[in-house]
PDB file of C-alpha atoms and ligand atoms in Angstrom:
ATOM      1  CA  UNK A   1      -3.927 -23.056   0.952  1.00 92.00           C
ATOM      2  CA  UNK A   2      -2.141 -19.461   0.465  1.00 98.00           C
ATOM      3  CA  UNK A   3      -3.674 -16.309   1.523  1.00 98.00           C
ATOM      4  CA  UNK A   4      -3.960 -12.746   0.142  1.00 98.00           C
ATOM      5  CA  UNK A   5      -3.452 -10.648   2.982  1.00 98.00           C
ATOM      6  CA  UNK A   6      -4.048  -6.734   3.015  1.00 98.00           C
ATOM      7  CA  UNK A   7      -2.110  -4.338   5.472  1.00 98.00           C
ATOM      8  CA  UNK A   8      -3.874  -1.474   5.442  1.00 98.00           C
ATOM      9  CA  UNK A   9      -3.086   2.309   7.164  1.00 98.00           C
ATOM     10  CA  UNK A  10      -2.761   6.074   6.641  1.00 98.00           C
ATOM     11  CA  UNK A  11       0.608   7.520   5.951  1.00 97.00           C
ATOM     12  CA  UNK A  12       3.474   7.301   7.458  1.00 96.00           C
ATOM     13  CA  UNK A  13       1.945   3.756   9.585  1.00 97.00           C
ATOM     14  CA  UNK A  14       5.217   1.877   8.513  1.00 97.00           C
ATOM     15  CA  UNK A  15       3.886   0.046   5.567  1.00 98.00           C
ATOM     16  CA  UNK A  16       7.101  -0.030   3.687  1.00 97.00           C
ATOM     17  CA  UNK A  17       8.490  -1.137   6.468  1.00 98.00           C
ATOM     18  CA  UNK A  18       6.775  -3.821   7.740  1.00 98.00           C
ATOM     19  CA  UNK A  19       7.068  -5.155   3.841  1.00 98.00           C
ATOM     20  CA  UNK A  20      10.778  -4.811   4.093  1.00 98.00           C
ATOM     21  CA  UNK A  21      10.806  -6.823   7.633  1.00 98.00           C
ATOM     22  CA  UNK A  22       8.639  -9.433   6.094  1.00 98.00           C
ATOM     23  CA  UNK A  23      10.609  -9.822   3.115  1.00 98.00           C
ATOM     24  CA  UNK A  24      13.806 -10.045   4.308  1.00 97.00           C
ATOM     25  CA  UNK A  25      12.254 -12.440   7.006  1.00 98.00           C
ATOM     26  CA  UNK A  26      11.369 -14.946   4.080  1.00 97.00           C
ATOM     27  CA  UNK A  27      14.971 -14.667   2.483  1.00 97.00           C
ATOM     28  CA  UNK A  28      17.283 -15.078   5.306  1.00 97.00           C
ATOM     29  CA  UNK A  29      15.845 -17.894   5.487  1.00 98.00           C
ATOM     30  CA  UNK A  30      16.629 -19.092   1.675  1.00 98.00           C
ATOM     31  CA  UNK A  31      13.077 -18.206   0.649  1.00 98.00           C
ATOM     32  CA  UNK A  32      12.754 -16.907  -3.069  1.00 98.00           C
ATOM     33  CA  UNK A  33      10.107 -13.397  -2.886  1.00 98.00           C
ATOM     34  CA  UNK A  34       9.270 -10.815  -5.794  1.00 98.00           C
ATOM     35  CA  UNK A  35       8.479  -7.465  -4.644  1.00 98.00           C
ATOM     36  CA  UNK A  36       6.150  -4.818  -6.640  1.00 98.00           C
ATOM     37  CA  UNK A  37       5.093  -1.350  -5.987  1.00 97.00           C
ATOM     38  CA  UNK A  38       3.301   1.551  -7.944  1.00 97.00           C
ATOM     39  CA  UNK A  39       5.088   2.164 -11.470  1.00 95.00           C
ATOM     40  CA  UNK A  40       3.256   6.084 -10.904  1.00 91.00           C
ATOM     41  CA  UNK A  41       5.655   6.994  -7.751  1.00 82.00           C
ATOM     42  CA  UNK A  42       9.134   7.189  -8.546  1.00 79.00           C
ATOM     43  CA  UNK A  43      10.163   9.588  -5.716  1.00 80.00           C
ATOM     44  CA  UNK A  44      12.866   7.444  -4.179  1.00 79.00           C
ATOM     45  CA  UNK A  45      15.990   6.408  -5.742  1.00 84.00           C
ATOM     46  CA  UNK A  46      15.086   2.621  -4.649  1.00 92.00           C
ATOM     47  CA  UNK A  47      11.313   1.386  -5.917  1.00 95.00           C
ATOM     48  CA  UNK A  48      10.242   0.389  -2.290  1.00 96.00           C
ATOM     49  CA  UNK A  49      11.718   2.900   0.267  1.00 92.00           C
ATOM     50  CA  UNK A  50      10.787   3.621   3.219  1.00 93.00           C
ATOM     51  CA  UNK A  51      11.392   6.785   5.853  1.00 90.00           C
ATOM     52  CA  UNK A  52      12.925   4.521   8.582  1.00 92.00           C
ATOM     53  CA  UNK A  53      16.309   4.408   5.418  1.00 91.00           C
ATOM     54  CA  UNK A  54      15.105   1.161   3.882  1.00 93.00           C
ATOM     55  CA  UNK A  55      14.618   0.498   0.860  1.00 95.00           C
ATOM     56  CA  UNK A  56      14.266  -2.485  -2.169  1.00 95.00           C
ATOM     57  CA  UNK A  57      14.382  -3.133  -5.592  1.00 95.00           C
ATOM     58  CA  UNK A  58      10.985  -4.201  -6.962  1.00 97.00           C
ATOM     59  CA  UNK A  59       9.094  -4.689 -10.372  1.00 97.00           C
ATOM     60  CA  UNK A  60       6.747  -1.379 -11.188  1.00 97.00           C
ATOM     61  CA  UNK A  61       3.078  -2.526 -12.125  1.00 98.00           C
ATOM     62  CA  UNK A  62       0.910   0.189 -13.866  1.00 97.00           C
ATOM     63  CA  UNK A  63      -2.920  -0.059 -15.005  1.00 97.00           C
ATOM     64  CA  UNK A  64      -1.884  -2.639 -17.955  1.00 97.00           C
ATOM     65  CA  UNK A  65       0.624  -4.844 -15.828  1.00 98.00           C
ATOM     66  CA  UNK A  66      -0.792  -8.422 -15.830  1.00 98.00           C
ATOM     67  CA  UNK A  67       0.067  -9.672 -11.970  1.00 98.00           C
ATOM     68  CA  UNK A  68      -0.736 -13.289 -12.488  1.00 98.00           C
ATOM     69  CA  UNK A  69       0.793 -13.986 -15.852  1.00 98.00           C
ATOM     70  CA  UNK A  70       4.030 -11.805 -14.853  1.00 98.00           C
ATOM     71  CA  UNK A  71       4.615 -13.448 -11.116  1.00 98.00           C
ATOM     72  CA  UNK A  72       3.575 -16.767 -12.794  1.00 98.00           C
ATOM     73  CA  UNK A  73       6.220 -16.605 -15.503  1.00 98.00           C
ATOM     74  CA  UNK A  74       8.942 -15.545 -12.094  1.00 98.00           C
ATOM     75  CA  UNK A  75       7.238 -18.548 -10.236  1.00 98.00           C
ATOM     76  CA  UNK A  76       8.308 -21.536 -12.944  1.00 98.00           C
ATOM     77  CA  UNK A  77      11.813 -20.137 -13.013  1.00 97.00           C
ATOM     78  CA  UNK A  78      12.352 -20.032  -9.266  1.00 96.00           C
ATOM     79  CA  UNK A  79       9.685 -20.968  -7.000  1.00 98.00           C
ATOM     80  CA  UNK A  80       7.876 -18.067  -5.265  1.00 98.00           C
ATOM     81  CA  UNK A  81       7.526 -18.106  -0.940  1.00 98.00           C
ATOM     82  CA  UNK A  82       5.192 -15.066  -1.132  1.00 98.00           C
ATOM     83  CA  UNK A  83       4.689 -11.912  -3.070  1.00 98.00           C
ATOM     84  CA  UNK A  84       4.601  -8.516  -1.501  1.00 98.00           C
ATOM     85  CA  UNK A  85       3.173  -5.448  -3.176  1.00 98.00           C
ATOM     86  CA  UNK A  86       3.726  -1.745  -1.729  1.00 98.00           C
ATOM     87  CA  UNK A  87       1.228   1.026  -2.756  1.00 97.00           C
ATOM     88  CA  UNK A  88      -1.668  -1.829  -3.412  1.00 98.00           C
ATOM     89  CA  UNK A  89      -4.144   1.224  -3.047  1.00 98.00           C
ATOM     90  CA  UNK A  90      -3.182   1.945  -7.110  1.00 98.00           C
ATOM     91  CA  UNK A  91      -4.105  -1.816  -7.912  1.00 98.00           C
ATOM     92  CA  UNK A  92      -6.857  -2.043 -10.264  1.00 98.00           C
ATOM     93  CA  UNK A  93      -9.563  -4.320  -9.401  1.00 98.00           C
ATOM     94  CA  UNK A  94      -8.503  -7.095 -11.746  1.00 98.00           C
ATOM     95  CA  UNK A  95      -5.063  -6.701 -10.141  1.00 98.00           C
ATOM     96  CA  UNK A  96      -6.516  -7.059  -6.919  1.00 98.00           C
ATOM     97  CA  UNK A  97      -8.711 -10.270  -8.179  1.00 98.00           C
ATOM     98  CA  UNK A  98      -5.147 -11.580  -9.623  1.00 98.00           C
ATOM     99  CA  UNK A  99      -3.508 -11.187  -6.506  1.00 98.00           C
ATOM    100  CA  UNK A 100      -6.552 -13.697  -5.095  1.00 98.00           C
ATOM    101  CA  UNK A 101      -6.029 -15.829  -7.826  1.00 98.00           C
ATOM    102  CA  UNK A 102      -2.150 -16.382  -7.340  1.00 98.00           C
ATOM    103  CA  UNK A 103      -3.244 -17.213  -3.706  1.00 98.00           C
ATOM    104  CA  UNK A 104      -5.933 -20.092  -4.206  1.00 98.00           C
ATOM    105  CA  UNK A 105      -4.607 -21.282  -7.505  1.00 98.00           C
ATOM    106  CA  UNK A 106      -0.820 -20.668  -7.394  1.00 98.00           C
ATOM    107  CA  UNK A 107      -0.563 -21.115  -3.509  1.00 98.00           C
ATOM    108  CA  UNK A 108       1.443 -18.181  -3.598  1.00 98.00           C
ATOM    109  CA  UNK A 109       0.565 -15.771  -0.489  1.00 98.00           C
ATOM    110  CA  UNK A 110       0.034 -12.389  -1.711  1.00 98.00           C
ATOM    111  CA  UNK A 111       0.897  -9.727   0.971  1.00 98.00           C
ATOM    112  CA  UNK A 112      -0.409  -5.975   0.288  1.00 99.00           C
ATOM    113  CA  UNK A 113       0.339  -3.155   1.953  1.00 98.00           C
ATOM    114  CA  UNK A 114      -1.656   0.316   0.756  1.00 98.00           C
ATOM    115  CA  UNK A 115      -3.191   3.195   2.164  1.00 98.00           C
ATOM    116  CA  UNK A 116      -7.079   2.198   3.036  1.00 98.00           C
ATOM    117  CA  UNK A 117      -8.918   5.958   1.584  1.00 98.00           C
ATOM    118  CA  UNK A 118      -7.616   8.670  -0.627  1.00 98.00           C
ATOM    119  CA  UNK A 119      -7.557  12.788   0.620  1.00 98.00           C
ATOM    120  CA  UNK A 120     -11.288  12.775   0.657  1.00 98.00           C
ATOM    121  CA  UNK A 121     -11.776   9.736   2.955  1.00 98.00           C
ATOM    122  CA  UNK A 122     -13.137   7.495  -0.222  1.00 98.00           C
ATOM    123  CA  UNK A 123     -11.787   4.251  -1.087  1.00 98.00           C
ATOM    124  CA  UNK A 124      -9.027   3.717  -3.473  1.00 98.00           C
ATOM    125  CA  UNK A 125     -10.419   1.232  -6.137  1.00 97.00           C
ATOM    126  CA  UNK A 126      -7.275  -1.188  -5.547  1.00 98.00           C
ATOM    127  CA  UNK A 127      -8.051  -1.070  -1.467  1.00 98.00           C
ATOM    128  CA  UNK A 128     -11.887  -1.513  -2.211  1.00 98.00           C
ATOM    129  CA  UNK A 129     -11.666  -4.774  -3.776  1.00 98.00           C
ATOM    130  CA  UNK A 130      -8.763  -5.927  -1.535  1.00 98.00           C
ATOM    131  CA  UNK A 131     -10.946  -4.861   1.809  1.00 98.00           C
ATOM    132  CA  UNK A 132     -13.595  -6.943   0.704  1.00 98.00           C
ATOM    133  CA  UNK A 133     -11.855 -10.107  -0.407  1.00 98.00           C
ATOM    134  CA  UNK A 134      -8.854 -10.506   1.089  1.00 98.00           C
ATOM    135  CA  UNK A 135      -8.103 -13.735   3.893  1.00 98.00           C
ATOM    136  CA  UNK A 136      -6.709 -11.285   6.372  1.00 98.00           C
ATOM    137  CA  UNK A 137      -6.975  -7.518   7.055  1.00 98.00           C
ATOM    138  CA  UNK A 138      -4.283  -6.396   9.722  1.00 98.00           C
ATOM    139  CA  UNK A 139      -4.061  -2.213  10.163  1.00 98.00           C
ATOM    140  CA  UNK A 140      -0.984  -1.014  10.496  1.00 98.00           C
ATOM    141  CA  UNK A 141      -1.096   2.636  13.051  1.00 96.00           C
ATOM    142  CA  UNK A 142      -0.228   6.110  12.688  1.00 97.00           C
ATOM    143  CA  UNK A 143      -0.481   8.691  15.575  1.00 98.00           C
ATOM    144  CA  UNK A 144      -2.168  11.660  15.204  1.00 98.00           C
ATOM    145  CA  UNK A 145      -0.828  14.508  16.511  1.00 98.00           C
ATOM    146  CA  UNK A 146      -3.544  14.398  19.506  1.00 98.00           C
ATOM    147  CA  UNK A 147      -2.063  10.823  20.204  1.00 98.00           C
ATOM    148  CA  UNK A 148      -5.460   9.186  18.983  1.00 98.00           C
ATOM    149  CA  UNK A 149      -5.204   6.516  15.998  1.00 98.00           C
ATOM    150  CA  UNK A 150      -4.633   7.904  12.534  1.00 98.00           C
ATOM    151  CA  UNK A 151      -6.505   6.998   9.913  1.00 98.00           C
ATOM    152  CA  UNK A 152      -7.205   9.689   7.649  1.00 98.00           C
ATOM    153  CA  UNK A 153      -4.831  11.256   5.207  1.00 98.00           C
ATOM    154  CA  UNK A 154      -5.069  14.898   4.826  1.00 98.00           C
ATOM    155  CA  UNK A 155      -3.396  16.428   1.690  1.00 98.00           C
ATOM    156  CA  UNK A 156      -2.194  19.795   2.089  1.00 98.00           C
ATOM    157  CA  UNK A 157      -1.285  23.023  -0.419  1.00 96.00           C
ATOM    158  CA  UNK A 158       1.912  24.411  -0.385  1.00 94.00           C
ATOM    159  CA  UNK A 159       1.141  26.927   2.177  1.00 95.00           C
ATOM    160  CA  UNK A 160       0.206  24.083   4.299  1.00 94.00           C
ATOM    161  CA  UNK A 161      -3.381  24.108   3.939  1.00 97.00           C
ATOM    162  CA  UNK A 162      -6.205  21.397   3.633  1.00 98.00           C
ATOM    163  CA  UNK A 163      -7.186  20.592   0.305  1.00 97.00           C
ATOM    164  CA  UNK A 164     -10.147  18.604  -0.391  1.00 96.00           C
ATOM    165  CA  UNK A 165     -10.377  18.800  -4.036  1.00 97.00           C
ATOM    166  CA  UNK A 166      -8.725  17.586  -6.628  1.00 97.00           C
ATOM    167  CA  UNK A 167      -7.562  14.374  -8.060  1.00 98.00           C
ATOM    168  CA  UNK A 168      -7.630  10.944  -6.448  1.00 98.00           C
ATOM    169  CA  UNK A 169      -3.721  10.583  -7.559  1.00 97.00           C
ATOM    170  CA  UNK A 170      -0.936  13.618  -6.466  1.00 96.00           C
ATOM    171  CA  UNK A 171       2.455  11.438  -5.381  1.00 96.00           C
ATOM    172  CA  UNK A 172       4.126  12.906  -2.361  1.00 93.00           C
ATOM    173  CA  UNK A 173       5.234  12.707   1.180  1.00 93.00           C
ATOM    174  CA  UNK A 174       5.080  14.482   4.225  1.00 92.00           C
ATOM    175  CA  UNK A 175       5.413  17.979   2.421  1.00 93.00           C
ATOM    176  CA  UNK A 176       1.785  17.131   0.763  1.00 96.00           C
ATOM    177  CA  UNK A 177       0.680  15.001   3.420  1.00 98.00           C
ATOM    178  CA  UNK A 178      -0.303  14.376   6.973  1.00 98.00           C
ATOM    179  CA  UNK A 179      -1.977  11.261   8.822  1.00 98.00           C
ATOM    180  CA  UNK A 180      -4.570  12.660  11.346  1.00 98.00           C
ATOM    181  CA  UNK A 181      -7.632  11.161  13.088  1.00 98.00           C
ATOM    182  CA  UNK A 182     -10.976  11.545  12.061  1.00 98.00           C
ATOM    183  CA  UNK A 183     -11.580  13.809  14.067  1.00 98.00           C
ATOM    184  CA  UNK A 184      -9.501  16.097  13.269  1.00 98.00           C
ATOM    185  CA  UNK A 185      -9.443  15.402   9.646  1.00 98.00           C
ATOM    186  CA  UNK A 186     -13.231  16.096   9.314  1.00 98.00           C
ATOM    187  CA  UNK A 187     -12.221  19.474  11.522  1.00 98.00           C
ATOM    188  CA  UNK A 188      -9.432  20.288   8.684  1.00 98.00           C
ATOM    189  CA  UNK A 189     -11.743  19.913   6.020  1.00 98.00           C
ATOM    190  CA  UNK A 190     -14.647  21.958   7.644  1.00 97.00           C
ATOM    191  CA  UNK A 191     -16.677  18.784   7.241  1.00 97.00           C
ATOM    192  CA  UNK A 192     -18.479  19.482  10.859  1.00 96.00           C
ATOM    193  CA  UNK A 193     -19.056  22.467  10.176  1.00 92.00           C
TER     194      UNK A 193
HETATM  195  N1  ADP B   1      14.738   7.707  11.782  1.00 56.11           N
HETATM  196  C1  ADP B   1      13.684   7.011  12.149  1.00 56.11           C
HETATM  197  N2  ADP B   1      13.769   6.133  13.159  1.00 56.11           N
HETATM  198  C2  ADP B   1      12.712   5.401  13.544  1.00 56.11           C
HETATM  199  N3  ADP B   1      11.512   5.470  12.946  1.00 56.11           N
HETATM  200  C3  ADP B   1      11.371   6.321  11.943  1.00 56.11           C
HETATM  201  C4  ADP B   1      12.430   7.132  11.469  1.00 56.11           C
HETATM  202  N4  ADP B   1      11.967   7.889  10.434  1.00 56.11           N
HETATM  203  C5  ADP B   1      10.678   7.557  10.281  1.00 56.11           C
HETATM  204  N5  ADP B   1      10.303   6.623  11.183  1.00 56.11           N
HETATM  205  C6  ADP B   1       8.997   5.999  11.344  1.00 56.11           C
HETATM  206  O1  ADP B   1       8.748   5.186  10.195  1.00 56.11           O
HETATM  207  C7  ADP B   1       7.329   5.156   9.963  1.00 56.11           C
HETATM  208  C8  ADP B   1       7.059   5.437   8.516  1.00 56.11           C
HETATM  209  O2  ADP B   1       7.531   4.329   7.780  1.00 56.11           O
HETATM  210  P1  ADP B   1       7.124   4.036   6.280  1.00 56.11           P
HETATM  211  O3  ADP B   1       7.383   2.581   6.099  1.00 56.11           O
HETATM  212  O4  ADP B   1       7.822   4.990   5.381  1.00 56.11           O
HETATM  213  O5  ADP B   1       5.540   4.332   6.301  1.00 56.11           O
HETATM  214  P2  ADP B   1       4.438   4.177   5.181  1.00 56.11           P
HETATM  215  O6  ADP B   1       4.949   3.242   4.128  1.00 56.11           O
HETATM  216  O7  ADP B   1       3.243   3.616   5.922  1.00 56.11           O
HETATM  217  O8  ADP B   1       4.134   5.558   4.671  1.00 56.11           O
HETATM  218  C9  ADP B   1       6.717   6.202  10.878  1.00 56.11           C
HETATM  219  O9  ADP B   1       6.120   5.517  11.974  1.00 56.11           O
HETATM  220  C10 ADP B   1       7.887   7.019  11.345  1.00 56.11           C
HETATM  221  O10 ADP B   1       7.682   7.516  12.658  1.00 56.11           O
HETATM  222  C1  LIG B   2      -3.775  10.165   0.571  1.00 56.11           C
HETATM  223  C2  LIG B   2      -3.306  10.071  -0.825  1.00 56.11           C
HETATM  224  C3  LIG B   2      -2.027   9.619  -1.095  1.00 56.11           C
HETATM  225  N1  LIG B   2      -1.587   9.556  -2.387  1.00 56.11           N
HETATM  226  C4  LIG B   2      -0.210   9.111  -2.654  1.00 56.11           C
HETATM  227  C5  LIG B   2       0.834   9.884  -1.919  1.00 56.11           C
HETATM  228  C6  LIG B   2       1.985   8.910  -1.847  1.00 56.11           C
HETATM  229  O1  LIG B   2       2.736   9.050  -3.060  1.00 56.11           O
HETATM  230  C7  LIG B   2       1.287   7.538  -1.815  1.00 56.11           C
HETATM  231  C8  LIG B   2       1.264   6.926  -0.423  1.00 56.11           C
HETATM  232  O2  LIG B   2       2.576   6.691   0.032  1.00 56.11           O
HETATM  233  P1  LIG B   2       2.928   5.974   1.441  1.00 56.11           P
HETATM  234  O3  LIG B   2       3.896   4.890   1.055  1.00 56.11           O
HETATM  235  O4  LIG B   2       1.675   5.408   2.037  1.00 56.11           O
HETATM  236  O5  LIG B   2       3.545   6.998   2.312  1.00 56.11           O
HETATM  237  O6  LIG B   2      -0.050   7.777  -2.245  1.00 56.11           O
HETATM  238  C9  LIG B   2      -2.428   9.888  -3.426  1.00 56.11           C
HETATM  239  O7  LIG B   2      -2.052   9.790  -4.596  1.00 56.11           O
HETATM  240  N2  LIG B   2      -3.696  10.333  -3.171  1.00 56.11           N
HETATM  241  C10 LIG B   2      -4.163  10.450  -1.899  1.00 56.11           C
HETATM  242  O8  LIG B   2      -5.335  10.855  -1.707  1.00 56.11           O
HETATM  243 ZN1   ZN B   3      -6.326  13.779  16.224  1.00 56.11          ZN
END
């Protein structure tokens, strides 16, 4: 029986990475894999890159992208070992509930790496669903700068300052960024106050 598996983190926690060690884990040793990430963030000249230098091709999915009938058609071609998906915080919840299905009825194990909460501190809608159904939950961790856990994301203007409105969705990287505790995240955002 497969599993659908969610690494979750803040920024900068080595998600990418730890897709890219898994992956190439399952095909040096002859093992067939299909990668996705986020059709929305097209920073990177690879689709899956990460800040460590590596980097992957991998199918886009957007809103519309139908997971089960696309890694399906992939999986009667060449058999599947797993499927990993970067960025699974910009699943939708169907895509997430797809993802479950290619585990239990496929036995494909789904792997998912995405950030857990948005600038805020909410829940992306793709991380909701996957938080509450998926097999396994493993957190990947950031340090804050205080050397405490990092969990929050706090987005920043281009003066460097926190910003806590806006919308859910603004692509970027450490410029826009930075993975703090909660602490100090709810300090940044006055939310003690
Ligand atoms: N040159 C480097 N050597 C070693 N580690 C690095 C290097 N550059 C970045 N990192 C580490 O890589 C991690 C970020 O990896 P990445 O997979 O891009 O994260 P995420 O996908 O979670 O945003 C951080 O822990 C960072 O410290
Ligand atoms: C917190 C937060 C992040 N994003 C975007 C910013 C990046 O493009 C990705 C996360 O990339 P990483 O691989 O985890 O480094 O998500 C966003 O759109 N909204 C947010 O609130
Ligand atoms: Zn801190």
């Amino acid at each position: 029986m497969a599993k659908l598996y969610f690494y979750y983190a803040s920024m900068n926690a080595g998600k990418s990475t730890t897709l890219l060690q898994a992956d190439f884990n399952y095909r040096e040793r002859g093992m067939a894999t299909m990668l996705w990430t986020a059709a929305l963030d097209d920073r990177a000249d690879q689709p899956i890159a990460s800040r460590i230098g590596l980097g992957a091709d991998a199918r886009r999915f957007s809103p519309g992208t139908d997971l089960w009938r696309e890694v399906m058609m992939q999986h009667d071609e060449t058999p599947l070992a797993c499927v990993l998906i970067d960025e699974a915080q910009f699943l939708t919840a169907m895509q997430a509930w797809q993802c479950a299905r290619l585990a239990d009825e496929a036995n494909i194990p789904v792997l998912c790496y995405g950030l857990r909460t948005d600038f805020r501190g909410d829940l992306f809608p793709g991380s909701a669903v996957l938080l509450g159904i998926a097999d396994t939950l493993v957190e990947l961790k950031a340090v804050c700068h205080c050397g405490r856990k990092a969990t929050m994301n706090l987005r920043t203007d281009q003066a460097g300052q926190p910003v806590g409105e806006g919308a859910q969705t603004e692509i970027g990287g450490n410029e826009r960024y930075v993975a703090l505790c909660r602490q100090h995240f709810a300090e940044a955002l006055g939310l003690y106050r």
